[in-house]
mmCIF file of C-alpha atoms in Angstrom:
data_model
loop_
_atom_site.group_PDB
_atom_site.id
_atom_site.type_symbol
_atom_site.label_atom_id
_atom_site.label_comp_id
_atom_site.label_asym_id
_atom_site.label_seq_id
_atom_site.Cartn_x
_atom_site.Cartn_y
_atom_site.Cartn_z
ATOM 1 C CA MET A 1 35.825 200.927 -4.087
ATOM 2 C CA ALA A 2 32.444 199.444 -5.084
ATOM 3 C CA ARG A 3 30.226 198.513 -2.175
ATOM 4 C CA ARG A 4 29.681 194.793 -1.765
ATOM 5 C CA PRO A 5 26.061 193.586 -1.982
ATOM 6 C CA GLY A 6 24.209 193.090 1.274
ATOM 7 C CA LEU A 7 23.036 189.860 2.842
ATOM 8 C CA THR A 8 19.582 190.046 1.206
ATOM 9 C CA ALA A 9 21.049 190.506 -2.284
ATOM 10 C CA ARG A 10 23.537 187.679 -1.804
ATOM 11 C CA LEU A 11 20.901 185.269 -0.511
ATOM 12 C CA LEU A 12 18.611 186.192 -3.397
ATOM 13 C CA MET A 13 21.403 185.708 -5.944
ATOM 14 C CA ALA A 14 22.299 182.347 -4.430
ATOM 15 C CA GLN A 15 18.699 181.153 -4.672
ATOM 16 C CA LEU A 16 18.358 182.526 -8.203
ATOM 17 C CA LEU A 17 21.405 180.557 -9.241
ATOM 18 C CA VAL A 18 19.808 177.397 -7.879
ATOM 19 C CA VAL A 19 16.519 178.201 -9.648
ATOM 20 C CA LEU A 20 18.257 178.961 -12.954
ATOM 21 C CA ALA A 21 20.350 175.807 -12.748
ATOM 22 C CA GLY A 22 17.226 173.754 -12.132
ATOM 23 C CA LEU A 23 15.384 175.543 -14.943
ATOM 24 C CA ALA A 24 18.219 174.942 -17.424
ATOM 25 C CA THR A 25 18.361 171.265 -16.525
ATOM 26 C CA LEU A 26 14.593 170.901 -16.791
ATOM 27 C CA SER A 27 14.484 172.726 -20.137
ATOM 28 C CA VAL A 28 17.225 170.635 -21.678
ATOM 29 C CA VAL A 29 15.616 167.407 -20.525
ATOM 30 C CA ALA A 30 12.063 168.453 -21.496
ATOM 31 C CA PHE A 31 12.795 169.862 -24.950
ATOM 32 C CA THR A 32 15.478 167.370 -25.931
ATOM 33 C CA VAL A 33 14.129 164.118 -24.565
ATOM 34 C CA GLY A 34 10.379 164.954 -24.599
ATOM 35 C CA PRO A 35 9.569 165.066 -28.375
ATOM 36 C CA PRO A 36 11.248 161.729 -29.231
ATOM 37 C CA LEU A 37 9.439 160.079 -26.326
ATOM 38 C CA LEU A 38 6.147 161.597 -27.496
ATOM 39 C CA ARG A 39 6.632 160.229 -31.047
ATOM 40 C CA GLY A 40 7.495 156.811 -29.712
ATOM 41 C CA HIS A 41 4.366 156.656 -27.541
ATOM 42 C CA LEU A 42 2.173 157.814 -30.452
ATOM 43 C CA ARG A 43 3.491 155.064 -32.718
ATOM 44 C CA SER A 44 2.955 152.514 -30.003
ATOM 45 C CA ALA A 45 -0.574 153.724 -29.320
ATOM 46 C CA VAL A 46 -2.064 154.485 -32.774
ATOM 47 C CA GLY A 47 0.423 153.130 -35.218
ATOM 48 C CA ALA A 48 1.555 155.265 -38.124
ATOM 49 C CA VAL A 49 1.094 159.016 -37.662
ATOM 50 C CA THR A 50 1.136 161.563 -40.465
ATOM 51 C CA PRO A 51 3.976 164.121 -40.360
ATOM 52 C CA HIS A 52 1.470 166.944 -40.074
ATOM 53 C CA LEU A 53 -0.204 165.411 -36.987
ATOM 54 C CA SER A 54 3.143 164.531 -35.462
ATOM 55 C CA ARG A 55 4.431 168.087 -35.886
ATOM 56 C CA HIS A 56 1.157 169.484 -34.516
ATOM 57 C CA LEU A 57 1.360 167.281 -31.437
ATOM 58 C CA GLU A 58 5.012 168.185 -30.856
ATOM 59 C CA ASP A 59 4.201 171.889 -31.141
ATOM 60 C CA ALA A 60 1.394 171.455 -28.615
ATOM 61 C CA PHE A 61 3.730 169.579 -26.294
ATOM 62 C CA LEU A 62 6.414 172.264 -26.542
ATOM 63 C CA ALA A 63 3.870 175.074 -26.026
ATOM 64 C CA ALA A 64 2.424 173.371 -22.971
ATOM 65 C CA GLY A 65 5.909 172.763 -21.643
ATOM 66 C CA GLY A 66 6.925 176.369 -22.243
ATOM 67 C CA ILE A 67 3.828 177.709 -20.469
ATOM 68 C CA SER A 68 4.433 175.330 -17.552
ATOM 69 C CA LEU A 69 8.076 176.352 -17.324
ATOM 70 C CA GLY A 70 7.124 180.050 -17.423
ATOM 71 C CA ILE A 71 4.611 179.645 -14.608
ATOM 72 C CA GLY A 72 7.111 177.558 -12.674
ATOM 73 C CA ILE A 73 9.854 180.141 -13.144
ATOM 74 C CA ALA A 74 7.580 182.908 -11.877
ATOM 75 C CA ALA A 75 6.597 180.814 -8.854
ATOM 76 C CA PHE A 76 10.221 179.881 -8.170
ATOM 77 C CA LEU A 77 11.378 183.495 -8.400
ATOM 78 C CA ALA A 78 8.591 184.742 -6.129
ATOM 79 C CA ALA A 79 9.369 182.012 -3.583
ATOM 80 C CA ALA A 80 13.100 182.803 -3.768
ATOM 81 C CA VAL A 81 12.506 186.528 -3.144
ATOM 82 C CA VAL A 82 10.123 185.896 -0.227
ATOM 83 C CA ALA A 83 12.457 183.311 1.327
ATOM 84 C CA ALA A 84 15.483 185.602 0.946
ATOM 85 C CA VAL A 85 13.665 188.557 2.533
ATOM 86 C CA LEU A 86 12.279 186.512 5.438
ATOM 87 C CA LEU A 87 15.556 184.720 6.088
ATOM 88 C CA THR A 88 17.517 187.955 5.899
ATOM 89 C CA ARG A 89 15.231 189.653 8.376
ATOM 90 C CA ARG A 90 15.542 186.657 10.683
ATOM 91 C CA LEU A 91 19.328 186.628 10.429
ATOM 92 C CA SER A 92 20.012 190.345 10.292
ATOM 93 C CA ARG A 93 18.577 191.177 13.708
ATOM 94 C CA PRO A 94 21.010 189.007 15.763
ATOM 95 C CA ILE A 95 23.855 190.067 13.481
ATOM 96 C CA HIS A 96 23.035 193.748 14.019
ATOM 97 C CA ASP A 97 22.674 193.089 17.768
ATOM 98 C CA LEU A 98 26.104 191.459 17.761
ATOM 99 C CA ALA A 99 27.614 194.410 15.887
ATOM 100 C CA ASP A 100 25.999 196.916 18.264
ATOM 101 C CA ALA A 101 27.190 194.978 21.305
ATOM 102 C CA ALA A 102 30.720 194.780 19.872
ATOM 103 C CA ASP A 103 30.680 198.544 19.297
ATOM 104 C CA ARG A 104 29.598 199.089 22.908
ATOM 105 C CA VAL A 105 32.412 196.878 24.184
ATOM 106 C CA THR A 106 34.877 198.729 21.955
ATOM 107 C CA ALA A 107 33.643 202.005 23.452
ATOM 108 C CA GLY A 108 34.278 200.677 26.979
ATOM 109 C CA ASP A 109 30.778 199.482 27.905
ATOM 110 C CA TYR A 110 31.493 195.944 29.123
ATOM 111 C CA THR A 111 27.916 195.351 30.268
ATOM 112 C CA ALA A 112 26.780 194.625 26.687
ATOM 113 C CA ARG A 113 25.226 191.162 26.387
ATOM 114 C CA LEU A 114 23.338 189.203 23.726
ATOM 115 C CA GLY A 115 20.053 187.411 24.237
ATOM 116 C CA PRO A 116 19.051 184.023 22.786
ATOM 117 C CA THR A 117 18.656 184.046 18.992
ATOM 118 C CA ARG A 118 16.679 180.804 18.534
ATOM 119 C CA LEU A 119 18.486 180.319 15.212
ATOM 120 C CA GLY A 120 20.154 177.036 16.007
ATOM 121 C CA PRO A 121 23.246 175.846 17.874
ATOM 122 C CA GLU A 122 25.731 177.764 15.693
ATOM 123 C CA PHE A 123 24.281 181.162 16.575
ATOM 124 C CA GLU A 124 23.806 180.140 20.212
ATOM 125 C CA THR A 125 27.486 179.166 20.379
ATOM 126 C CA LEU A 126 28.440 182.533 18.881
ATOM 127 C CA THR A 127 26.332 184.577 21.316
ATOM 128 C CA SER A 128 27.491 182.464 24.262
ATOM 129 C CA ALA A 129 31.132 183.017 23.286
ATOM 130 C CA PHE A 130 30.524 186.758 23.000
ATOM 131 C CA ASP A 131 28.835 186.922 26.420
ATOM 132 C CA THR A 132 31.693 184.931 27.957
ATOM 133 C CA MET A 133 34.215 187.327 26.422
ATOM 134 C CA ALA A 134 32.235 190.335 27.684
ATOM 135 C CA ASP A 135 32.091 188.827 31.190
ATOM 136 C CA ALA A 136 35.857 188.306 31.170
ATOM 137 C CA LEU A 137 36.485 191.859 29.947
ATOM 138 C CA GLU A 138 34.119 193.303 32.545
ATOM 139 C CA ASN A 139 35.826 191.352 35.337
ATOM 140 C CA THR A 140 39.247 192.398 34.041
ATOM 141 C CA GLU A 141 38.239 196.043 33.902
ATOM 142 C CA ARG A 142 36.734 195.878 37.394
ATOM 143 C CA THR A 143 39.909 194.251 38.698
ATOM 144 C CA ARG A 144 42.040 196.860 36.944
ATOM 145 C CA HIS A 145 40.128 199.725 38.541
ATOM 146 C CA ARG A 146 40.341 198.128 41.965
ATOM 147 C CA LEU A 147 44.029 197.342 41.457
ATOM 148 C CA LEU A 148 44.858 200.932 40.548
ATOM 149 C CA GLY A 149 42.950 202.210 43.557
ATOM 150 C CA ASP A 150 44.586 199.705 45.905
ATOM 151 C CA VAL A 151 48.070 200.400 44.561
ATOM 152 C CA ALA A 152 47.469 204.121 45.043
ATOM 153 C CA HIS A 153 46.308 203.453 48.596
ATOM 154 C CA GLU A 154 49.279 201.210 49.351
ATOM 155 C CA LEU A 155 51.706 203.820 48.075
ATOM 156 C CA ARG A 156 49.935 206.765 49.674
ATOM 157 C CA THR A 157 50.302 205.608 53.293
ATOM 158 C CA PRO A 158 54.086 205.067 53.416
ATOM 159 C CA LEU A 159 54.714 208.088 51.194
ATOM 160 C CA ALA A 160 52.602 210.270 53.500
ATOM 161 C CA THR A 161 54.574 209.031 56.495
ATOM 162 C CA ILE A 162 57.903 209.673 54.795
ATOM 163 C CA GLU A 163 56.729 213.109 53.657
ATOM 164 C CA ALA A 164 55.560 214.040 57.155
ATOM 165 C CA TYR A 165 58.857 213.041 58.739
ATOM 166 C CA LEU A 166 60.882 214.854 56.066
ATOM 167 C CA GLU A 167 58.814 218.017 56.578
ATOM 168 C CA GLY A 168 59.317 217.694 60.308
ATOM 169 C CA LEU A 169 63.055 217.401 59.790
ATOM 170 C CA ALA A 170 63.061 220.406 57.445
ATOM 171 C CA ASP A 171 61.037 222.523 59.916
ATOM 172 C CA GLY A 172 63.144 221.468 62.854
ATOM 173 C CA VAL A 173 60.182 219.842 64.593
ATOM 174 C CA ARG A 174 61.852 216.428 64.445
ATOM 175 C CA THR A 175 65.441 215.365 64.861
ATOM 176 C CA LEU A 176 67.271 212.734 62.855
ATOM 177 C CA ASP A 177 67.406 210.259 65.728
ATOM 178 C CA ALA A 178 67.208 206.458 65.792
ATOM 179 C CA HIS A 179 63.390 206.488 65.933
ATOM 180 C CA THR A 180 63.091 208.681 62.851
ATOM 181 C CA LEU A 181 65.567 206.535 60.946
ATOM 182 C CA ASP A 182 63.662 203.398 61.967
ATOM 183 C CA VAL A 183 60.346 204.851 60.751
ATOM 184 C CA LEU A 184 61.805 206.038 57.438
ATOM 185 C CA GLY A 185 63.567 202.718 56.945
ATOM 186 C CA ALA A 186 60.418 200.722 57.712
ATOM 187 C CA GLN A 187 58.316 202.732 55.271
ATOM 188 C CA THR A 188 60.972 202.477 52.572
ATOM 189 C CA THR A 189 61.155 198.728 53.116
ATOM 190 C CA ARG A 190 57.373 198.559 52.866
ATOM 191 C CA LEU A 191 57.453 200.366 49.522
ATOM 192 C CA HIS A 192 60.239 198.143 48.250
ATOM 193 C CA ARG A 193 58.380 194.978 49.330
ATOM 194 C CA LEU A 194 55.188 196.150 47.657
ATOM 195 C CA VAL A 195 56.976 196.845 44.375
ATOM 196 C CA GLU A 196 58.753 193.481 44.503
ATOM 197 C CA ASP A 197 55.508 191.622 45.272
ATOM 198 C CA ILE A 198 53.630 193.277 42.409
ATOM 199 C CA SER A 199 56.521 192.562 40.049
ATOM 200 C CA LEU A 200 56.686 188.931 41.180
ATOM 201 C CA VAL A 201 52.977 188.301 40.705
ATOM 202 C CA SER A 202 53.010 190.008 37.290
ATOM 203 C CA ARG A 203 55.996 188.008 36.047
ATOM 204 C CA ALA A 204 54.453 184.750 37.253
ATOM 205 C CA GLU A 205 51.068 185.466 35.647
ATOM 206 C CA GLU A 206 52.761 186.486 32.381
ATOM 207 C CA HIS A 207 54.914 183.320 32.371
ATOM 208 C CA ARG A 208 58.160 185.283 32.633
ATOM 209 C CA LEU A 209 59.295 183.739 35.912
ATOM 210 C CA THR A 210 62.362 181.485 35.856
ATOM 211 C CA LEU A 211 62.076 178.486 38.159
ATOM 212 C CA VAL A 212 65.128 176.596 39.390
ATOM 213 C CA ARG A 213 63.504 173.196 39.691
ATOM 214 C CA ALA A 214 64.652 170.222 41.701
ATOM 215 C CA VAL A 215 62.987 166.995 42.832
ATOM 216 C CA ILE A 216 62.284 167.607 46.514
ATOM 217 C CA PRO A 217 60.324 165.504 49.041
ATOM 218 C CA ALA A 218 57.065 167.167 50.053
ATOM 219 C CA ALA A 219 57.971 166.654 53.715
ATOM 220 C CA ARG A 220 61.099 168.787 53.290
ATOM 221 C CA LEU A 221 59.048 171.668 51.860
ATOM 222 C CA ALA A 222 56.533 171.487 54.705
ATOM 223 C CA ASP A 223 59.286 171.381 57.347
ATOM 224 C CA ALA A 224 61.188 174.300 55.787
ATOM 225 C CA ALA A 225 58.082 176.496 55.705
ATOM 226 C CA ALA A 226 57.124 175.552 59.257
ATOM 227 C CA ASP A 227 60.618 176.325 60.553
ATOM 228 C CA ALA A 228 60.502 179.757 58.873
ATOM 229 C CA VAL A 229 57.285 180.833 60.617
ATOM 230 C CA ARG A 230 57.511 178.910 63.902
ATOM 231 C CA PRO A 231 58.877 181.858 65.953
ATOM 232 C CA GLY A 232 55.817 183.933 65.042
ATOM 233 C CA PHE A 233 53.505 181.107 66.075
ATOM 234 C CA GLN A 234 55.294 180.706 69.393
ATOM 235 C CA THR A 235 55.094 184.437 70.060
ATOM 236 C CA LYS A 236 51.340 184.563 69.443
ATOM 237 C CA GLY A 237 50.574 181.275 71.177
ATOM 238 C CA VAL A 238 49.231 179.331 68.210
ATOM 239 C CA ASP A 239 50.120 175.652 67.755
ATOM 240 C CA LEU A 240 51.758 174.630 64.478
ATOM 241 C CA HIS A 241 51.737 170.997 63.333
ATOM 242 C CA VAL A 242 53.336 169.279 60.328
ATOM 243 C CA MET A 243 51.749 166.024 59.125
ATOM 244 C CA VAL A 244 53.062 164.140 56.079
ATOM 245 C CA THR A 245 51.459 160.863 54.976
ATOM 246 C CA PRO A 246 54.058 158.087 54.562
ATOM 247 C CA GLY A 247 54.746 157.358 50.914
ATOM 248 C CA THR A 248 53.998 160.887 49.728
ATOM 249 C CA PRO A 249 56.074 161.322 46.543
ATOM 250 C CA ALA A 250 58.455 164.158 45.819
ATOM 251 C CA VAL A 251 57.613 167.119 43.618
ATOM 252 C CA ASP A 252 59.618 168.785 40.864
ATOM 253 C CA VAL A 253 59.582 172.410 42.027
ATOM 254 C CA ASP A 254 61.611 175.494 42.756
ATOM 255 C CA ARG A 255 62.239 174.975 46.459
ATOM 256 C CA ASP A 256 62.485 178.653 47.427
ATOM 257 C CA ARG A 257 59.322 179.581 45.510
ATOM 258 C CA LEU A 258 57.235 176.754 46.981
ATOM 259 C CA VAL A 259 58.492 177.489 50.490
ATOM 260 C CA GLN A 260 57.500 181.111 49.859
ATOM 261 C CA VAL A 261 53.992 179.935 48.908
ATOM 262 C CA LEU A 262 53.650 177.868 52.074
ATOM 263 C CA VAL A 263 55.055 180.671 54.226
ATOM 264 C CA ASN A 264 52.465 183.047 52.756
ATOM 265 C CA LEU A 265 49.667 180.605 53.520
ATOM 266 C CA LEU A 266 50.959 179.888 57.026
ATOM 267 C CA THR A 267 51.398 183.590 57.766
ATOM 268 C CA ASN A 268 47.875 184.245 56.557
ATOM 269 C CA ALA A 269 46.574 181.414 58.739
ATOM 270 C CA LEU A 270 48.450 182.769 61.771
ATOM 271 C CA ARG A 271 47.004 186.228 61.201
ATOM 272 C CA HIS A 272 43.460 184.895 61.317
ATOM 273 C CA THR A 273 43.856 182.299 64.081
ATOM 274 C CA PRO A 274 43.324 183.416 67.703
ATOM 275 C CA VAL A 275 45.553 182.577 70.641
ATOM 276 C CA GLY A 276 45.255 178.898 71.547
ATOM 277 C CA GLY A 277 44.274 177.907 68.008
ATOM 278 C CA THR A 278 45.952 175.395 65.747
ATOM 279 C CA VAL A 279 47.382 175.543 62.239
ATOM 280 C CA THR A 280 48.321 172.345 60.419
ATOM 281 C CA VAL A 281 50.363 171.900 57.249
ATOM 282 C CA ALA A 282 49.856 168.423 55.801
ATOM 283 C CA ALA A 283 51.016 166.597 52.660
ATOM 284 C CA GLU A 284 49.550 163.456 51.108
ATOM 285 C CA PRO A 285 49.483 161.642 47.745
ATOM 286 C CA ASP A 286 46.462 161.971 45.470
ATOM 287 C CA ARG A 287 46.723 159.745 42.377
ATOM 288 C CA ALA A 288 49.433 161.373 40.200
ATOM 289 C CA SER A 289 49.574 164.492 42.365
ATOM 290 C CA VAL A 290 50.754 165.657 45.751
ATOM 291 C CA VAL A 291 48.305 167.644 47.859
ATOM 292 C CA ILE A 292 49.589 170.067 50.498
ATOM 293 C CA ARG A 293 46.983 171.511 52.858
ATOM 294 C CA VAL A 294 47.235 174.422 55.268
ATOM 295 C CA ALA A 295 44.319 174.275 57.684
ATOM 296 C CA ASP A 296 43.558 176.541 60.640
ATOM 297 C CA THR A 297 40.970 176.795 63.411
ATOM 298 C CA GLY A 298 40.626 180.541 63.039
ATOM 299 C CA GLU A 299 38.082 183.080 61.861
ATOM 300 C CA GLY A 300 37.007 181.259 58.709
ATOM 301 C CA ILE A 301 35.988 182.824 55.415
ATOM 302 C CA ALA A 302 32.473 183.852 54.446
ATOM 303 C CA ALA A 303 31.130 182.196 51.288
ATOM 304 C CA GLU A 304 30.888 185.483 49.377
ATOM 305 C CA HIS A 305 34.619 186.118 49.844
ATOM 306 C CA LEU A 306 35.923 182.709 48.754
ATOM 307 C CA PRO A 307 35.868 183.410 44.977
ATOM 308 C CA HIS A 308 37.953 186.580 45.446
ATOM 309 C CA ILE A 309 40.549 185.888 48.135
ATOM 310 C CA PHE A 310 43.308 185.116 45.600
ATOM 311 C CA GLU A 311 42.825 188.431 43.815
ATOM 312 C CA ARG A 312 45.414 191.160 44.288
ATOM 313 C CA PHE A 313 44.785 193.417 47.306
ATOM 314 C CA TYR A 314 41.509 191.694 48.140
ATOM 315 C CA ARG A 315 40.843 191.533 51.872
ATOM 316 C CA ALA A 316 37.766 189.900 53.371
ATOM 317 C CA ASP A 317 38.165 191.924 56.581
ATOM 318 C CA THR A 318 38.053 195.547 55.425
ATOM 319 C CA GLY A 319 38.218 196.766 58.999
ATOM 320 C CA ARG A 320 41.717 195.414 59.487
ATOM 321 C CA ASP A 321 44.425 197.976 58.695
ATOM 322 C CA ARG A 322 47.248 197.273 56.287
ATOM 323 C CA GLU A 323 49.905 197.171 58.955
ATOM 324 C CA HIS A 324 48.173 194.301 60.785
ATOM 325 C CA GLY A 325 46.079 192.794 58.026
ATOM 326 C CA GLY A 326 48.671 192.508 55.308
ATOM 327 C CA SER A 327 48.684 194.132 51.900
ATOM 328 C CA GLY A 328 46.357 191.532 50.415
ATOM 329 C CA ILE A 329 48.848 190.384 47.797
ATOM 330 C CA GLY A 330 50.308 187.337 49.555
ATOM 331 C CA LEU A 331 47.563 184.982 48.380
ATOM 332 C CA ALA A 332 47.804 186.371 44.842
ATOM 333 C CA ILE A 333 51.527 185.571 44.887
ATOM 334 C CA ALA A 334 50.780 182.069 46.175
ATOM 335 C CA ARG A 335 48.315 181.390 43.373
ATOM 336 C CA ALA A 336 50.631 182.772 40.684
ATOM 337 C CA LEU A 337 53.584 180.686 41.866
ATOM 338 C CA VAL A 338 51.541 177.494 42.155
ATOM 339 C CA HIS A 339 50.153 178.013 38.644
ATOM 340 C CA ALA A 340 53.697 178.609 37.379
ATOM 341 C CA HIS A 341 54.525 175.102 38.642
ATOM 342 C CA GLY A 342 51.568 173.603 36.780
ATOM 343 C CA GLY A 343 49.530 173.156 39.954
ATOM 344 C CA THR A 344 46.319 174.502 41.423
ATOM 345 C CA VAL A 345 45.419 176.199 44.684
ATOM 346 C CA SER A 346 41.995 176.611 46.240
ATOM 347 C CA ALA A 347 40.409 177.653 49.511
ATOM 348 C CA SER A 348 37.418 176.367 51.440
ATOM 349 C CA SER A 349 35.729 177.230 54.699
ATOM 350 C CA GLU A 350 32.606 176.124 56.513
ATOM 351 C CA GLY A 351 31.912 179.717 57.480
ATOM 352 C CA GLN A 352 32.770 182.386 60.011
ATOM 353 C CA GLY A 353 34.534 181.058 63.108
ATOM 354 C CA ARG A 354 35.018 177.568 61.650
ATOM 355 C CA GLY A 355 38.497 177.867 60.184
ATOM 356 C CA ALA A 356 39.763 177.658 56.627
ATOM 357 C CA VAL A 357 41.634 175.156 54.472
ATOM 358 C CA PHE A 358 43.977 176.059 51.602
ATOM 359 C CA ARG A 359 44.707 173.186 49.229
ATOM 360 C CA ILE A 360 47.683 173.050 46.842
ATOM 361 C CA SER A 361 47.823 170.292 44.239
ATOM 362 C CA LEU A 362 51.114 169.697 42.390
ATOM 363 C CA PRO A 363 52.089 167.007 39.866
ATOM 364 C CA ALA A 364 54.157 164.284 41.464
ATOM 365 C CA ALA A 365 57.767 164.346 40.302
ATOM 366 C CA SER A 366 59.215 161.805 37.935
ATOM 367 C CA ALA A 367 62.000 159.665 39.329
ATOM 368 C CA ARG A 368 64.199 160.421 36.304
ATOM 369 C CA PRO A 369 67.639 161.697 37.347
ATOM 370 C CA ASP A 370 67.689 164.266 34.521
ATOM 371 C CA LEU A 371 65.182 166.394 36.447
ATOM 372 C CA GLN A 372 67.585 167.009 39.294
ATOM 373 C CA GLY A 373 68.521 170.691 39.491
ATOM 374 C CA SER A 374 67.001 171.570 36.126
ATOM 375 C CA ASN A 375 66.235 175.172 35.208
ATOM 376 C CA VAL A 376 62.766 175.658 33.810
ATOM 377 C CA GLY A 377 61.191 178.894 32.631
ATOM 378 C CA ALA A 378 57.545 178.990 33.669
#
């Protein structure tokens, strides 16, 4: 296959076409319209002109025009070549930089970035889009590496426990008593829960989660979640309050999924709130939305952790073990389920020791009866 001409050749050919088109137009006009005009002006100026003088003057006019056109063509061609070379050099550098950066990203180097081109808004938009894509790929790759490591860690601990007990049973060091069965059952349940949580979050993020929607008052969701976790609050000695603003509209949601979200947030709040503290779940209207807040008076969240707390397996307190600190996937599940309902979830904190607030915003439900009990695939 013949190689296509490069950018310089194409720019030069494009300018040559413009030059040649202009030259052809100028030639036709000059040599077709010029002589009759010259004869007319001569007759007007000096009267009758002999044929010999008229032909001589026309020949002089055509010669002068031809010389002028030749000089003009040479100047046009030289200018076209210089402009094509300069423009190509100016354009080729950012294009080559873009190609090199794309090759680096393809090879797995997601740190490749493009600098400003100073070639106008079109090129700036292109480089900005590339840098945004590279940032997203770098963040995705970093999250993937951390996810694989965290999954391996989560699986390693219960598997090591199960392996140790099985070896003890095989060596006769341990007996198959109630304690051993409880430990093996607990670790198996932990593995099963981890697999289910990862599957749930993946299905929700990939929009493969089926939601059984119904129009439910926000107060009923808050009460159901509070009732589910209240025994844990009473055991630890943390106060739990439910506050719903009168007139808060209902929401069109999957009841079990939204209660699961609130339970995750309440459990997280309980984990980080000391004895004697308070956790409040509140609901209120906000224009065309319903806002549900879970606020606590606990440890708070440092500013550097806030952008990451909804990521899978992310834990702000690395010193807390998995048995007491959670697997770090509960908040990821909460975010995925809220997004599946078309809502948003965010977290805020004034700093360490000043508590935290988790805010869920959901579209207010329509009062149409056809929404009752509908099945919606997220």
